[in-house]
Amino acid sequence: MKMKNNIFTLAVAAVLSFILVGCTPETSSLGTKDYSSDDLVEGLAFTITKDASNPNIVTFTSLLDDSYHVYWITPQGRAQGSPYTINIAFDGTYTVQMGIDTRGGVVFGPEATFTIDDFCADFVTDELWTYLTGGVGSSKKWFIDLDENGVSRYFAGPVYFKGLATTWESMLEGLSDGDYWSWDANWSGVSGWQFSSVAKDFGYMEFSLDGGAYVHTVENDLGRDQNGTFLIDADNHTIKFTDAELLHDSVNDQAVASWYGETDWGNVFRILSLTENTMQIGVIRTSEPCILCFNYISEDYFNNWTAGGAVEEVVTPSLQDDWRDYVEPKTQYIMSYKMSGDEPYDWCSLDGKTKGLTITPVSGVEDVAFEMNHNKGTYKFTDIDGNTYEGTYTLSDDGIFTFDGDTPSVALSDVDNATLFEGTTLRVLSISTSAATGALEELWLGQEVYDDQGNLYEYLGYHFILQTGGESIKSYTAVLSFFDTGWAFQNSDNVAITGDGTYTFTINGSSSATYGLFLDVYKVLKDYPNYNMTITDIKIDGNSIEFDDTIIDRGVGDDATTARRYIVNPWGATADTAPSFNFTSTLAVTIKVEMDCGEVVMK
């Protein structure tokens, strides 16, 4: 069975790899003096500073010279580098320890205490907090996905693991696609060392955001009932327990370390996946090293599941709040579309995203048209041969068109079963707007596709381009993206590339741990294969810095139509330039664009 991992991408594996090696830098200095643990105290070796505008933002800064590589044990886990900043949502008393490399190894100083006086709701709005607890003021229970009858309701069993492996890297392979070995729901048929061999009610974890971040763990297999607190690091997808444990079984009670190496069940663990009803938390088994993943389901899912008719998570396209203002604008009653000649259709997942499958459309699909008059509630389809099909429609708040009248049945391909369209409904899967004008440009509509058991499992998506009067200027969305050593991203606003000229991208923020910086121009290489962009200026906090444009990668992005300049490439020639890109307020990059420079340079 495949693990359903709904949060993370390939970047997660890179984050985990960075953390699992113990935050050890490629190079570090031992400095000119050996320090003992007693030297590494607040005020002498480091400072704790609260942000003036938001005292829930806390920064730890080393007072030693730069020759010492610095580590921290923070309320959110281990980290490295100075200064280092964390966000703490809840009031309370917290501790931090500073460590440095010495000739005898890493030495940590004593704990330093600091207090947070007020609750900051801004730091618990991430979906991880909401999925886990139900939101501010709420609480939510979670169960291991195995009950006293030996039944697993959602997963194949109570645990997955990746192993056995001899290196962290080999353990991490496959994290993003979910190819784990798993125990079947008939878990008792395998040797008992990987999970409890007796079916039982294992207890529950209850997470609360009512007055603080609290966790109550009842572990029936271990005879424990604990009350504590927890912290989520939403950027790094970790969770830390204090005075309570992650719900687990007795077999694994002595065999697990946290992601940071301690053998304490109340320490920092990795959230591998989390939805409204399912959760997977990863730990490291030390007895025979592997990544051990505990599978949990929510109380609501547990109580509403029935054998042979499991409660399925409802996945739907996620549309922006004001999507209807674009599809049915108040200033324009008649909206006319034609099917895209470049990408007329694709199969789409239930969240509305295209799968990027190979398609072979028939000639003339660009003549397929869709027109709607939302003032009168009427529509008209035109097929490849010019035949028209008319009637009335309604559009629900969920984005579902229901057509009452004639609808076409147009074969869009000779080699697959793509047809427009069979049925009476189409769903809005996504909309795209112009980076230059903000107006609607593209509309994806989906026809439901069912399997042999009658289950909806995908959409056949139709790609329509809005037709506008007069000559339009085609634009290409571009963005500058920054990420630090913890893989936290910061992006510029989108910039519209409309032709030859100079364009500037600005990121407003700060970072002292630069790892990568790249600039993407989406879809431009499809129309302009000889596109080029030269970097003419880079400003850090308003001041221009030196750089060599000739050593900065020219290439393509995540797809073959995206032009990319990898300004700081952690795996390329510019990796060593990363420290010069640390910034405290703004990072700006200016480029000169040539839509056609006469040769292919982005490759």
Coordinates of N, CA, C and O in Angstrom, one line a residue, residues 162 228 243 277 300 326 340 355 387 462 544:
K162 N 11.1 2.4 6.8 CA 12.0 2.5 5.7 C 13.3 1.9 6.2 O 14.0 2.4 7.0
G228 N 1.0 17.3 29.1 CA 2.2 18.1 28.8 C 1.8 19.2 27.8 O 0.7 19.5 27.6
D243 N 6.9 16.8 28.8 CA 6.1 16.2 29.9 C 5.1 15.3 29.4 O 4.2 14.9 30.2
N277 N -8.0 14.0 8.8 CA -8.3 12.7 9.4 C -7.2 11.8 9.6 O -7.3 10.7 10.3
D300 N -12.9 11.4 14.9 CA -14.1 11.5 14.0 C -14.0 10.4 13.0 O -15.0 9.7 12.7
Y326 N -14.1 36.4 -11.2 CA -13.4 36.3 -12.4 C -14.2 35.6 -13.5 O -14.3 35.9 -14.6
S340 N -7.5 25.8 -25.7 CA -6.1 26.0 -26.0 C -5.6 25.1 -27.1 O -5.8 23.9 -27.1
K355 N -2.0 16.4 -14.4 CA -1.0 15.3 -14.2 C 0.1 15.3 -15.2 O 1.1 14.6 -15.0
N387 N -20.6 23.2 -35.3 CA -22.0 22.9 -34.8 C -22.1 23.6 -33.4 O -21.2 23.5 -32.6
Y462 N -10.5 20.3 -19.3 CA -10.5 21.0 -20.6 C -9.9 22.4 -20.3 O -10.3 23.1 -19.4
S544 N 24.3 47.7 -3.7 CA 24.8 46.7 -4.8 C 26.0 45.9 -4.3 O 26.8 46.4 -3.6

